[in-house]
Short mmCIF file of C-alpha atoms (C1' of nucleotides) in Angstrom, two decimals:
data_model
loop_
_atom_site.label_atom_id
_atom_site.label_comp_id
_atom_site.label_asym_id
_atom_site.label_seq_id
_atom_site.Cartn_x
_atom_site.Cartn_y
_atom_site.Cartn_z
CA VAL A 16 -18.92 -18.13 -4.57
CA SER A 17 -17.93 -21.27 -2.89
CA THR A 18 -15.60 -19.55 -0.41
CA ARG A 19 -13.34 -22.47 0.30
CA THR A 20 -12.38 -22.91 3.93
CA TYR A 21 -10.14 -25.12 5.92
CA ARG A 22 -13.00 -26.19 8.23
CA GLN A 23 -10.80 -26.01 11.24
CA TYR A 24 -11.72 -24.13 14.42
CA CYS A 25 -8.20 -22.73 14.80
CA ALA A 26 -7.05 -19.16 14.93
CA LEU A 27 -4.44 -19.69 12.25
CA ALA A 28 -6.74 -21.66 9.89
CA ARG A 29 -9.46 -18.93 10.41
CA THR A 30 -7.00 -16.15 9.64
CA LEU A 31 -5.95 -17.95 6.40
CA ASP A 32 -9.53 -18.41 5.50
CA ILE A 33 -9.64 -14.53 5.46
CA VAL A 34 -6.23 -13.48 4.10
CA GLY A 35 -4.65 -16.76 2.97
CA ASP A 36 -5.54 -16.43 -0.63
CA ARG A 37 -3.15 -15.35 -3.12
CA TRP A 38 -2.49 -11.47 -3.24
CA ALA A 39 -4.62 -10.87 -0.14
CA LEU A 40 -1.85 -9.93 2.21
CA LEU A 41 -0.09 -7.90 -0.51
CA ILE A 42 -3.18 -5.90 -0.86
CA VAL A 43 -3.24 -5.40 2.75
CA ARG A 44 0.45 -4.34 2.68
CA GLU A 45 -0.30 -1.78 -0.08
CA LEU A 46 -3.15 -0.34 2.11
CA LEU A 47 -0.83 -0.02 5.17
CA GLY A 48 0.45 3.32 3.77
CA GLY A 49 -3.07 4.79 3.49
CA PRO A 50 -6.20 4.73 1.28
CA LYS A 51 -5.70 3.65 -2.30
CA ARG A 52 -7.82 3.59 -5.44
CA TYR A 53 -8.50 0.33 -7.39
CA SER A 54 -6.17 1.58 -10.12
CA ASP A 55 -3.37 2.42 -7.56
CA LEU A 56 -3.56 -1.17 -6.29
CA LEU A 57 -3.63 -2.63 -9.75
CA GLY A 58 -0.58 -0.70 -10.70
CA ALA A 59 1.35 -1.60 -7.49
CA LEU A 60 0.49 -5.32 -7.79
CA ASP A 61 2.07 -6.42 -10.98
CA GLY A 62 0.65 -9.62 -12.30
CA ILE A 63 -2.68 -9.60 -10.42
CA GLY A 64 -5.77 -9.98 -12.59
CA THR A 65 -8.39 -7.39 -12.52
CA SER A 66 -11.05 -9.80 -11.53
CA VAL A 67 -8.86 -11.21 -8.76
CA LEU A 68 -8.26 -7.70 -7.37
CA ALA A 69 -11.98 -6.90 -7.44
CA GLY A 70 -12.68 -10.36 -5.79
CA ARG A 71 -10.15 -10.03 -3.05
CA LEU A 72 -11.34 -6.45 -2.16
CA ARG A 73 -14.80 -7.58 -1.99
CA SER A 74 -14.19 -10.60 0.32
CA LEU A 75 -11.78 -8.45 2.54
CA GLU A 76 -14.45 -5.97 2.80
CA VAL A 77 -17.10 -8.68 3.84
CA ASP A 78 -14.59 -9.99 6.35
CA GLY A 79 -14.05 -6.49 7.89
CA VAL A 80 -10.45 -6.01 7.00
CA VAL A 81 -10.96 -3.40 4.33
CA ARG A 82 -13.54 -0.66 3.84
CA ARG A 83 -14.50 0.97 0.66
CA ARG A 84 -15.20 4.65 0.94
CA ARG A 85 -16.56 7.16 -1.61
CA LEU A 86 -14.59 10.21 -1.92
CA PRO A 87 -16.27 13.50 -1.34
CA PRO A 88 -18.20 14.98 -4.47
CA PRO A 89 -15.19 16.81 -6.21
CA ALA A 90 -13.57 13.41 -6.83
CA ALA A 91 -16.19 10.96 -8.25
CA SER A 92 -13.97 8.13 -7.17
CA ALA A 93 -13.74 5.71 -4.38
CA VAL A 94 -10.80 4.38 -2.26
CA TYR A 95 -10.13 1.31 -0.22
CA GLU A 96 -8.68 1.68 3.23
CA LEU A 97 -7.92 -0.68 6.22
CA THR A 98 -10.50 -0.80 8.97
CA ALA A 99 -9.30 -0.92 12.63
CA MET A 100 -9.07 -4.73 12.25
CA GLY A 101 -7.05 -4.38 9.16
CA ASP A 102 -4.64 -1.96 10.87
CA GLU A 103 -4.16 -4.56 13.69
CA LEU A 104 -3.42 -7.01 11.06
CA GLY A 105 -0.69 -4.80 9.90
CA ASP A 106 0.97 -5.03 13.37
CA ALA A 107 0.57 -8.77 13.35
CA LEU A 108 2.42 -8.83 10.08
CA LEU A 109 5.54 -7.26 11.37
CA PRO A 110 7.32 -10.36 12.70
CA LEU A 111 6.42 -12.30 9.71
CA ILE A 112 7.97 -9.59 7.64
CA MET A 113 11.11 -9.57 9.83
CA TRP A 114 11.30 -13.28 9.44
CA GLY A 115 11.31 -12.84 5.75
CA ALA A 116 13.94 -10.20 6.01
CA ARG A 117 16.22 -12.53 7.89
CA HIS A 118 15.59 -15.79 6.06
CA ALA A 119 13.81 -15.19 2.73
CA LEU A 120 15.40 -11.95 1.38
CA GLY A 121 18.60 -12.75 -0.31
CA ALA A 122 19.93 -10.70 -3.11
CA ARG A 123 17.52 -9.09 -5.46
CA ARG A 124 16.66 -11.19 -8.32
CA ASP A 125 16.37 -10.28 -11.91
CA GLY A 126 13.16 -8.51 -12.74
CA GLU A 127 11.92 -8.17 -9.11
CA ALA A 128 10.10 -4.97 -8.37
CA PHE A 129 11.17 -2.86 -5.47
CA ARG A 130 9.55 0.16 -3.93
CA ALA A 131 11.14 2.30 -1.24
CA GLU A 132 7.76 2.50 0.69
CA TRP A 133 7.89 -1.22 1.54
CA PRO A 134 10.72 -1.03 4.01
CA LEU A 135 9.48 2.24 5.30
CA LEU A 136 6.25 0.59 6.21
CA VAL A 137 8.23 -1.44 8.79
CA LEU A 138 9.93 1.51 10.22
CA GLN A 139 6.50 3.24 10.51
CA ARG A 140 5.22 0.59 12.81
CA ALA A 141 8.54 -0.35 14.50
CA ILE A 142 9.48 3.16 15.63
CA ASP A 143 8.62 3.70 19.30
CA PRO A 144 5.74 6.38 19.33
CA ALA A 145 7.23 7.84 22.49
CA ALA A 146 10.50 8.56 20.61
CA ALA A 147 8.48 10.29 17.95
CA ALA A 148 6.57 12.55 20.28
CA GLY A 149 7.17 16.26 19.60
CA VAL A 150 9.22 15.48 16.52
CA HIS A 151 8.12 17.27 13.25
CA GLN A 152 10.23 16.44 10.22
CA THR A 153 10.33 14.80 6.92
CA ILE A 154 12.94 12.13 5.98
CA ARG A 155 13.45 11.31 2.34
CA PHE A 156 14.79 7.92 1.44
CA ASP A 157 16.40 7.14 -1.83
CA ILE A 158 16.89 3.39 -2.06
CA ASP A 159 18.32 1.96 -5.31
CA GLY A 160 16.71 4.72 -7.24
CA SER A 161 13.24 4.29 -5.70
CA VAL A 162 12.22 7.37 -3.53
CA ALA A 163 9.77 7.54 -0.61
CA HIS A 164 9.50 9.57 2.53
CA LEU A 165 8.54 9.31 6.13
CA ARG A 166 6.64 12.17 7.57
CA VAL A 167 6.73 12.56 11.37
CA VAL A 168 4.17 14.92 12.85
CA ASP A 169 4.39 14.87 16.62
CA GLY A 170 4.32 11.22 17.25
CA HIS A 171 2.28 10.41 14.13
CA ILE A 172 4.35 8.74 11.39
CA SER A 173 3.19 8.34 7.84
CA VAL A 174 4.76 6.88 4.78
CA HIS A 175 4.41 8.16 1.23
CA ALA A 176 5.68 6.96 -2.08
CA GLY A 177 7.84 9.41 -4.19
CA PRO A 178 9.67 12.59 -2.94
CA PRO A 179 8.13 15.02 -0.55
CA GLU A 180 6.37 18.10 -1.72
CA GLU A 181 8.49 20.38 0.53
CA PRO A 182 12.23 19.64 0.62
CA ALA A 183 13.00 16.99 3.35
CA GLU A 184 14.87 18.00 6.51
CA VAL A 185 16.84 14.88 6.10
CA ALA A 186 17.64 12.82 3.06
CA VAL A 187 19.06 9.30 3.26
CA THR A 188 20.62 7.47 0.41
CA LEU A 189 21.55 3.81 0.35
CA ASP A 190 21.20 0.74 -1.73
CA VAL A 191 18.96 -2.39 -1.05
CA GLY A 192 21.79 -4.63 -0.01
CA THR A 193 22.75 -2.22 2.82
CA LEU A 194 19.13 -2.01 3.88
CA VAL A 195 18.68 -5.68 4.01
CA ASP A 196 21.95 -6.18 5.93
CA ILE A 197 20.76 -3.80 8.58
CA GLY A 198 17.11 -4.92 8.61
CA SER A 199 18.06 -8.45 8.92
CA GLY A 200 20.40 -7.68 11.83
CA ARG A 201 23.46 -8.92 9.90
CA VAL A 202 25.12 -5.50 10.10
CA ALA A 203 24.77 -2.83 12.77
CA LEU A 204 23.47 0.54 11.68
CA ALA A 205 26.61 2.24 13.00
CA ASP A 206 28.84 -0.09 11.14
CA ALA A 207 26.98 0.50 7.84
CA LEU A 208 27.41 4.29 8.53
CA ALA A 209 31.03 3.96 9.43
CA ALA A 210 31.62 2.10 6.17
CA GLY A 211 30.04 4.83 4.16
CA ARG A 212 27.30 2.67 2.91
CA ILE A 213 24.73 5.22 3.84
CA ALA A 214 24.68 8.83 2.78
CA ILE A 215 22.85 11.24 5.06
CA ASP A 216 22.11 14.79 4.19
CA GLY A 217 20.66 17.55 6.29
CA ARG A 218 21.35 20.06 9.07
CA PRO A 219 23.30 18.26 11.88
CA GLU A 220 20.52 18.84 14.36
CA ALA A 221 17.87 17.38 12.08
CA VAL A 222 20.06 14.50 11.32
CA GLN A 223 20.47 13.71 15.06
CA THR A 224 16.76 13.69 15.50
CA ALA A 225 16.23 11.37 12.58
CA MET A 226 18.98 8.96 13.90
CA ALA A 227 17.33 8.88 17.18
CA LEU A 228 14.03 7.92 15.63
CA VAL A 229 15.37 5.13 13.65
CA GLY A 230 17.50 3.98 16.55
CA ALA A 231 14.29 3.60 18.62
CA LEU A 232 12.88 0.45 17.09
CA SER A 233 10.65 -1.40 19.34
CA GLY A 234 10.48 -5.19 19.36
CA THR A 235 11.58 -5.69 15.82
CA ARG A 236 14.18 -8.28 16.78
CA ARG A 237 12.58 -11.59 17.68
CA ALA A 238 12.63 -12.70 21.33
CA SER A 239 15.24 -15.37 21.79
CA ARG A 240 13.90 -18.60 22.99
CA PRO A 241 15.78 -21.47 24.70
CA SER A 242 14.92 -24.58 22.81
CA GLY A 243 13.90 -25.45 19.26
CA PRO A 244 15.23 -27.93 16.72
CA ASP A 245 18.73 -27.40 15.32
CA VAL B 6 7.38 -27.17 -10.95
CA SER B 7 6.87 -23.64 -12.08
CA THR B 8 7.18 -22.17 -8.62
CA ARG B 9 5.12 -19.12 -9.10
CA THR B 10 6.52 -16.10 -7.39
CA TYR B 11 5.34 -12.49 -6.84
CA ARG B 12 8.41 -11.13 -8.23
CA GLN B 13 8.77 -8.35 -5.69
CA TYR B 14 11.79 -7.71 -3.65
CA CYS B 15 9.91 -7.30 -0.49
CA ALA B 16 10.18 -9.35 2.73
CA LEU B 17 6.44 -10.02 2.91
CA ALA B 18 6.10 -11.06 -0.86
CA ARG B 19 9.22 -13.36 -0.38
CA THR B 20 7.69 -14.87 2.79
CA LEU B 21 4.52 -15.63 0.91
CA ASP B 22 6.46 -17.12 -1.95
CA ILE B 23 7.79 -19.59 0.54
CA VAL B 24 4.71 -20.22 2.89
CA GLY B 25 1.79 -18.45 1.05
CA ASP B 26 0.59 -21.33 -0.76
CA ARG B 27 -2.52 -23.17 0.48
CA TRP B 28 -1.81 -25.59 3.39
CA ALA B 29 1.68 -24.48 3.83
CA LEU B 30 1.29 -22.69 7.06
CA LEU B 31 -0.93 -25.31 8.45
CA ILE B 32 1.74 -27.93 7.84
CA VAL B 33 4.09 -25.72 9.77
CA ARG B 34 1.54 -25.47 12.51
CA GLU B 35 1.39 -29.25 12.81
CA LEU B 36 5.17 -29.53 13.02
CA LEU B 37 5.36 -26.93 15.75
CA GLY B 38 4.41 -29.65 18.23
CA GLY B 39 7.48 -31.73 17.03
CA PRO B 40 8.38 -34.25 14.22
CA LYS B 41 5.47 -35.93 12.38
CA ARG B 42 5.23 -38.60 9.70
CA TYR B 43 3.61 -38.07 6.36
CA SER B 44 0.53 -39.96 7.33
CA ASP B 45 0.20 -38.06 10.61
CA LEU B 46 0.16 -34.83 8.62
CA LEU B 47 -2.28 -36.34 6.16
CA GLY B 48 -4.57 -37.31 8.96
CA ALA B 49 -4.42 -33.98 10.77
CA LEU B 50 -4.98 -31.87 7.62
CA ASP B 51 -8.44 -33.07 6.43
CA GLY B 52 -9.04 -32.11 2.85
CA ILE B 53 -5.48 -31.73 1.73
CA GLY B 54 -4.68 -34.00 -1.26
CA THR B 55 -1.77 -36.42 -1.06
CA SER B 56 0.10 -34.86 -3.95
CA VAL B 57 -0.36 -31.35 -2.40
CA LEU B 58 1.02 -32.54 0.85
CA ALA B 59 4.01 -34.19 -0.73
CA GLY B 60 4.58 -31.13 -2.91
CA ARG B 61 4.44 -28.77 0.00
CA LEU B 62 6.80 -30.75 2.11
CA ARG B 63 9.24 -30.88 -0.70
CA SER B 64 9.19 -27.14 -1.37
CA LEU B 65 9.32 -26.32 2.33
CA GLU B 66 12.35 -28.56 2.50
CA VAL B 67 14.05 -26.80 -0.50
CA ASP B 68 13.41 -23.44 1.09
CA GLY B 69 14.83 -24.62 4.47
CA VAL B 70 11.73 -24.48 6.68
CA VAL B 71 11.37 -28.29 6.98
CA ARG B 72 13.79 -31.14 7.17
CA ARG B 73 13.07 -34.66 6.33
CA ARG B 74 14.74 -37.24 8.68
CA ARG B 75 14.88 -41.05 8.46
CA LEU B 76 14.26 -42.59 11.76
CA PRO B 77 16.85 -45.03 13.12
CA PRO B 78 16.67 -48.71 11.79
CA PRO B 79 13.93 -50.18 14.14
CA ALA B 80 11.43 -47.86 12.53
CA ALA B 81 11.78 -47.93 8.79
CA SER B 82 9.89 -44.69 8.53
CA ALA B 83 10.69 -40.98 8.07
CA VAL B 84 9.55 -37.81 9.81
CA TYR B 85 9.38 -34.17 8.90
CA GLU B 86 10.44 -31.64 11.43
CA LEU B 87 11.02 -27.92 11.40
CA THR B 88 14.51 -26.47 10.97
CA ALA B 89 15.71 -23.55 13.16
CA MET B 90 14.41 -21.32 10.54
CA GLY B 91 10.97 -22.97 10.63
CA ASP B 92 10.91 -22.71 14.41
CA GLU B 93 11.50 -18.99 14.16
CA LEU B 94 8.66 -18.81 11.79
CA GLY B 95 6.52 -20.35 14.58
CA ASP B 96 7.40 -17.43 16.74
CA ALA B 97 6.46 -15.03 13.90
CA LEU B 98 3.10 -16.64 13.56
CA LEU B 99 2.02 -15.92 17.14
CA PRO B 100 0.82 -12.37 16.47
CA LEU B 101 -1.03 -13.49 13.41
CA ILE B 102 -2.59 -16.27 15.45
CA MET B 103 -3.72 -13.76 18.16
CA TRP B 104 -5.13 -11.60 15.63
CA GLY B 105 -7.14 -14.44 14.37
CA ALA B 106 -8.14 -15.24 17.95
CA ARG B 107 -9.47 -11.71 18.46
CA HIS B 108 -11.03 -11.14 15.09
CA ALA B 109 -11.53 -14.30 13.08
CA LEU B 110 -12.61 -16.84 15.60
CA GLY B 111 -16.20 -16.49 16.42
CA ALA B 112 -18.29 -19.48 17.39
CA ARG B 113 -17.42 -22.92 16.29
CA ARG B 114 -19.07 -23.69 12.91
CA ASP B 115 -20.78 -26.87 12.04
CA GLY B 116 -18.40 -29.51 11.07
CA GLU B 117 -15.34 -27.63 11.97
CA ALA B 118 -12.46 -29.75 13.38
CA PHE B 119 -10.84 -28.89 16.58
CA ARG B 120 -7.88 -30.21 18.48
CA ALA B 121 -6.74 -29.14 21.93
CA GLU B 122 -3.04 -29.04 20.75
CA TRP B 123 -3.85 -25.96 18.68
CA PRO B 124 -4.37 -23.64 21.46
CA LEU B 125 -1.64 -25.34 23.49
CA LEU B 126 0.93 -24.47 20.87
CA VAL B 127 0.26 -20.83 21.63
CA LEU B 128 0.74 -21.29 25.23
CA GLN B 129 3.94 -23.13 24.66
CA ARG B 130 5.60 -20.16 22.91
CA ALA B 131 3.90 -17.48 24.91
CA ILE B 132 4.82 -18.61 28.36
CA ASP B 133 7.77 -16.78 29.67
CA PRO B 134 10.59 -19.33 29.78
CA ALA B 135 11.92 -17.72 33.01
CA ALA B 136 8.59 -18.50 34.71
CA ALA B 137 8.99 -22.07 33.64
CA ALA B 138 12.50 -22.51 34.97
CA GLY B 139 12.69 -25.15 37.65
CA VAL B 140 9.15 -26.27 37.05
CA HIS B 141 8.44 -29.98 36.40
CA GLN B 142 4.93 -30.92 35.71
CA THR B 143 2.33 -32.14 33.33
CA ILE B 144 -0.92 -30.36 32.68
CA ARG B 145 -3.72 -32.07 30.99
CA PHE B 146 -6.21 -30.09 29.03
CA ASP B 147 -9.63 -31.44 28.20
CA ILE B 148 -11.27 -28.92 25.71
CA ASP B 149 -14.64 -29.82 24.32
CA GLY B 150 -13.74 -33.46 24.60
CA SER B 151 -10.43 -33.10 22.95
CA VAL B 152 -7.51 -33.98 25.00
CA ALA B 153 -3.84 -32.78 24.96
CA HIS B 154 -1.18 -32.03 27.56
CA LEU B 155 1.72 -29.68 28.30
CA ARG B 156 4.78 -31.05 29.66
CA VAL B 157 7.04 -28.66 31.55
CA VAL B 158 10.45 -29.93 32.22
CA ASP B 159 12.62 -27.23 33.80
CA GLY B 160 11.95 -24.52 31.45
CA HIS B 161 11.37 -26.60 28.42
CA ILE B 162 7.77 -26.76 27.38
CA SER B 163 6.34 -29.36 25.08
CA VAL B 164 2.96 -30.00 23.64
CA HIS B 165 1.49 -33.46 23.07
CA ALA B 166 -1.82 -34.64 21.56
CA GLY B 167 -3.91 -36.94 23.76
CA PRO B 168 -3.63 -37.67 27.47
CA PRO B 169 -0.34 -38.10 29.20
CA GLU B 170 1.07 -41.48 29.83
CA GLU B 171 1.56 -40.73 33.46
CA PRO B 172 -1.31 -39.14 35.20
CA ALA B 173 -0.93 -35.29 35.07
CA GLU B 174 -0.26 -33.31 38.14
CA VAL B 175 -2.88 -30.85 37.04
CA ALA B 176 -6.04 -31.37 34.90
CA VAL B 177 -7.92 -28.60 33.29
CA THR B 178 -11.37 -28.87 31.74
CA LEU B 179 -13.14 -26.11 29.72
CA ASP B 180 -15.03 -25.55 26.63
CA VAL B 181 -13.77 -23.83 23.43
CA GLY B 182 -15.98 -20.85 24.07
CA THR B 183 -14.33 -20.11 27.27
CA LEU B 184 -10.88 -20.59 25.90
CA VAL B 185 -11.59 -18.15 23.05
CA ASP B 186 -13.05 -15.60 25.42
CA ILE B 187 -9.81 -15.67 27.42
CA GLY B 188 -7.37 -15.96 24.52
CA SER B 189 -8.93 -13.06 22.66
CA GLY B 190 -8.83 -10.96 25.80
CA ARG B 191 -12.64 -10.50 26.11
CA VAL B 192 -12.79 -12.21 29.44
CA ALA B 193 -10.08 -12.25 32.12
CA LEU B 194 -8.77 -15.65 33.33
CA ALA B 195 -9.75 -14.74 36.89
CA ASP B 196 -13.43 -13.86 35.87
CA ALA B 197 -13.71 -17.24 33.93
CA LEU B 198 -12.43 -19.07 37.10
CA ALA B 199 -14.77 -17.24 39.27
CA ALA B 200 -17.62 -17.99 36.96
CA GLY B 201 -16.92 -21.68 37.30
CA ARG B 202 -16.32 -21.90 33.53
CA ILE B 203 -13.02 -23.76 34.19
CA ALA B 204 -12.55 -26.92 36.23
CA ILE B 205 -9.09 -27.45 37.67
CA ASP B 206 -8.02 -30.61 39.28
CA GLY B 207 -4.87 -31.36 41.20
CA ARG B 208 -2.95 -30.89 44.44
CA PRO B 209 -3.34 -27.13 45.50
CA GLU B 210 0.43 -26.76 45.35
CA ALA B 211 0.67 -27.92 41.71
CA VAL B 212 -2.40 -25.97 40.71
CA GLN B 213 -0.65 -22.89 42.03
CA THR B 214 2.48 -23.62 39.95
CA ALA B 215 0.36 -24.18 36.90
CA MET B 216 -1.53 -20.96 37.37
CA ALA B 217 1.70 -19.07 37.79
CA LEU B 218 2.82 -20.37 34.44
CA VAL B 219 -0.21 -19.70 32.41
CA GLY B 220 -0.36 -16.18 34.01
CA ALA B 221 3.05 -15.52 32.74
CA LEU B 222 2.27 -14.88 29.08
CA SER B 223 4.93 -12.77 27.42
CA GLY B 224 3.77 -10.34 24.70
CA THR B 225 0.64 -12.07 23.56
CA ARG B 226 -1.35 -8.96 23.76
CA ARG B 227 -0.63 -6.51 20.81
CA ALA B 228 1.23 -3.25 21.59
CA SER B 229 -1.33 -0.41 21.47
CA ARG B 230 -0.49 2.13 18.76
CA PRO B 231 -1.70 5.75 18.82
CA SER B 232 -3.11 6.23 15.23
CA GLY B 233 -4.71 3.93 12.72
CA PRO B 234 -8.04 4.22 10.75
CA ASP B 235 -11.28 3.96 12.57
"C1'" DC C 11 0.89 -50.68 5.49
"C1'" DG C 12 3.22 -45.85 4.95
"C1'" DG C 13 4.68 -42.79 1.31
"C1'" DC C 14 4.00 -41.10 -2.23
"C1'" DA C 15 3.09 -40.67 -8.04
"C1'" DT C 16 -0.64 -40.45 -11.54
"C1'" DC C 17 -4.86 -39.32 -13.48
"C1'" DC C 18 -8.93 -36.40 -13.74
"C1'" DA C 19 -12.90 -33.23 -12.42
"C1'" DT C 20 -13.07 -28.55 -10.25
"C1'" DT C 21 -11.46 -24.20 -8.79
"C1'" DT C 22 -8.44 -20.38 -9.00
"C1'" DT C 23 -5.63 -17.63 -11.39
"C1'" DG C 24 -3.70 -14.59 -15.10
"C1'" DA C 25 -4.37 -12.10 -19.12
"C1'" DT C 26 -7.02 -9.61 -22.28
"C1'" DA C 27 -11.14 -7.51 -23.99
"C1'" DC C 28 -15.01 -5.06 -23.12
"C1'" DT C 29 -18.51 -1.71 -20.77
"C1'" DG C 30 -20.93 2.09 -17.82
"C1'" DC D 3 -11.53 4.91 -14.02
"C1'" DA D 4 -13.53 0.83 -11.99
"C1'" DG D 5 -14.58 -2.72 -12.66
"C1'" DT D 6 -17.19 -7.24 -15.30
"C1'" DA D 7 -16.97 -11.00 -18.87
"C1'" DT D 8 -14.29 -14.30 -20.98
"C1'" DC D 9 -11.16 -17.87 -21.58
"C1'" DA D 10 -6.73 -20.57 -21.31
"C1'" DA D 11 -3.42 -22.18 -17.99
"C1'" DA D 12 -2.26 -23.58 -13.41
"C1'" DA D 13 -3.39 -25.37 -8.85
"C1'" DT D 14 -6.23 -28.06 -6.03
"C1'" DG D 15 -9.06 -32.27 -4.19
"C1'" DG D 16 -10.21 -36.92 -4.74
"C1'" DA D 17 -9.57 -41.46 -6.07
"C1'" DT D 18 -6.67 -44.93 -7.34
"C1'" DG D 19 -2.52 -47.31 -8.08
"C1'" DC D 20 2.29 -48.63 -7.29
"C1'" DC D 21 6.30 -50.14 -4.69
"C1'" DG D 22 9.47 -51.19 -0.96
#
DNA sequence: CGGCATCCATTTTGATACTG
DNA sequence: CAGTATCAAAATGGATGCCG
């Protein structure tokens, strides 16, 4: 109950007082895709202790990042979801995620978990909403055997684990290596396509639309600054 | 030496494997202002244990965020500084810091440390380099009794603790409450000025230049997105 | 002295068992 | 299913000591 703090009146230190504990930001990441139940989170975060998960959820709730909501009568269960503040935190994480993609994400190590939703969560927030306006389609991603899909409904983009219920208009298949090469900026999307590292399935028109969306990433690349050591 | 990891092939998880441990990001923050010695860091990070600081520095060095450099002969000491990768991490932290400024930074609590360099580090990276081109001046900030200064030398902006050695062209005095109100977007700079919450000293011409700089913040405010819970 | 390594009392964490 | 209770292992925070 001691709620350890850095005792610094600094925006970064205060942020870390809230989400700096182990697992906290990964819980937020899981919730970026939408509301999840306790057991969903437990299943997604391999290695977290049940008491740690319960504790983090409570403290994130107290701090206003997460909200616990009881589901309507039929389901006697509860879900956790991000508040508006938590959703904004998701935006603030994007540059950190891209930094990790460029510098911390080498090859996949032995035994490392991977889920196709993770990279899609970046797409969801990086796609220019204007480019998605008027679009209505489902894109299925098959990445190293893990499947997830992006649903675009007139500007609103959502991410879902697993295959879509209705067959997707567009299906994309690639391996993680290709994805990281593109996401980190080491390889251009066009080059990866030309090299046959990405398989895209669907009616040409739908594929066109999908490509336009993914091409319209806003501010994912870091702003270049003049100085800085080395 | 067990180097605990989340074992997830995810850019966020990998990032946290590197800088997710307690104190790690605050060490990076301290180094954003330039090279520091071990004892400087120890002094700035109240509450950190000596072994934790040494351990973090070593692991940040191994991961390529920080570099240890021996100073030339006169000083028989060593300093730690950010690598290019660490400097990029600084950029990636800005949105997180702004999130904290908006949502996690209420009133200053009892016993909380505060140093004027902290907010200036944000200014340093948020000021549009183009706006700073050709400018050559020193701005002294006196915030709640803590003093630091921004040195602008033709587009290159540096932050230093304490008062400048040569008298500053412009001197700004305000309290943390005002600073947070402005930084979090709750109060416009112009309104705070009009309300007399900020005292600015200096030749009118120099003040004009300084105001233009601080007015030219690039991308500090979050991009508004359409959806999101609540 | 600056730059740590060592030792030890507390916390936090991870894993498992247990309960409404 | 959604947690709480329990307990061993790891991480932290302090203090102290060592060494060039």
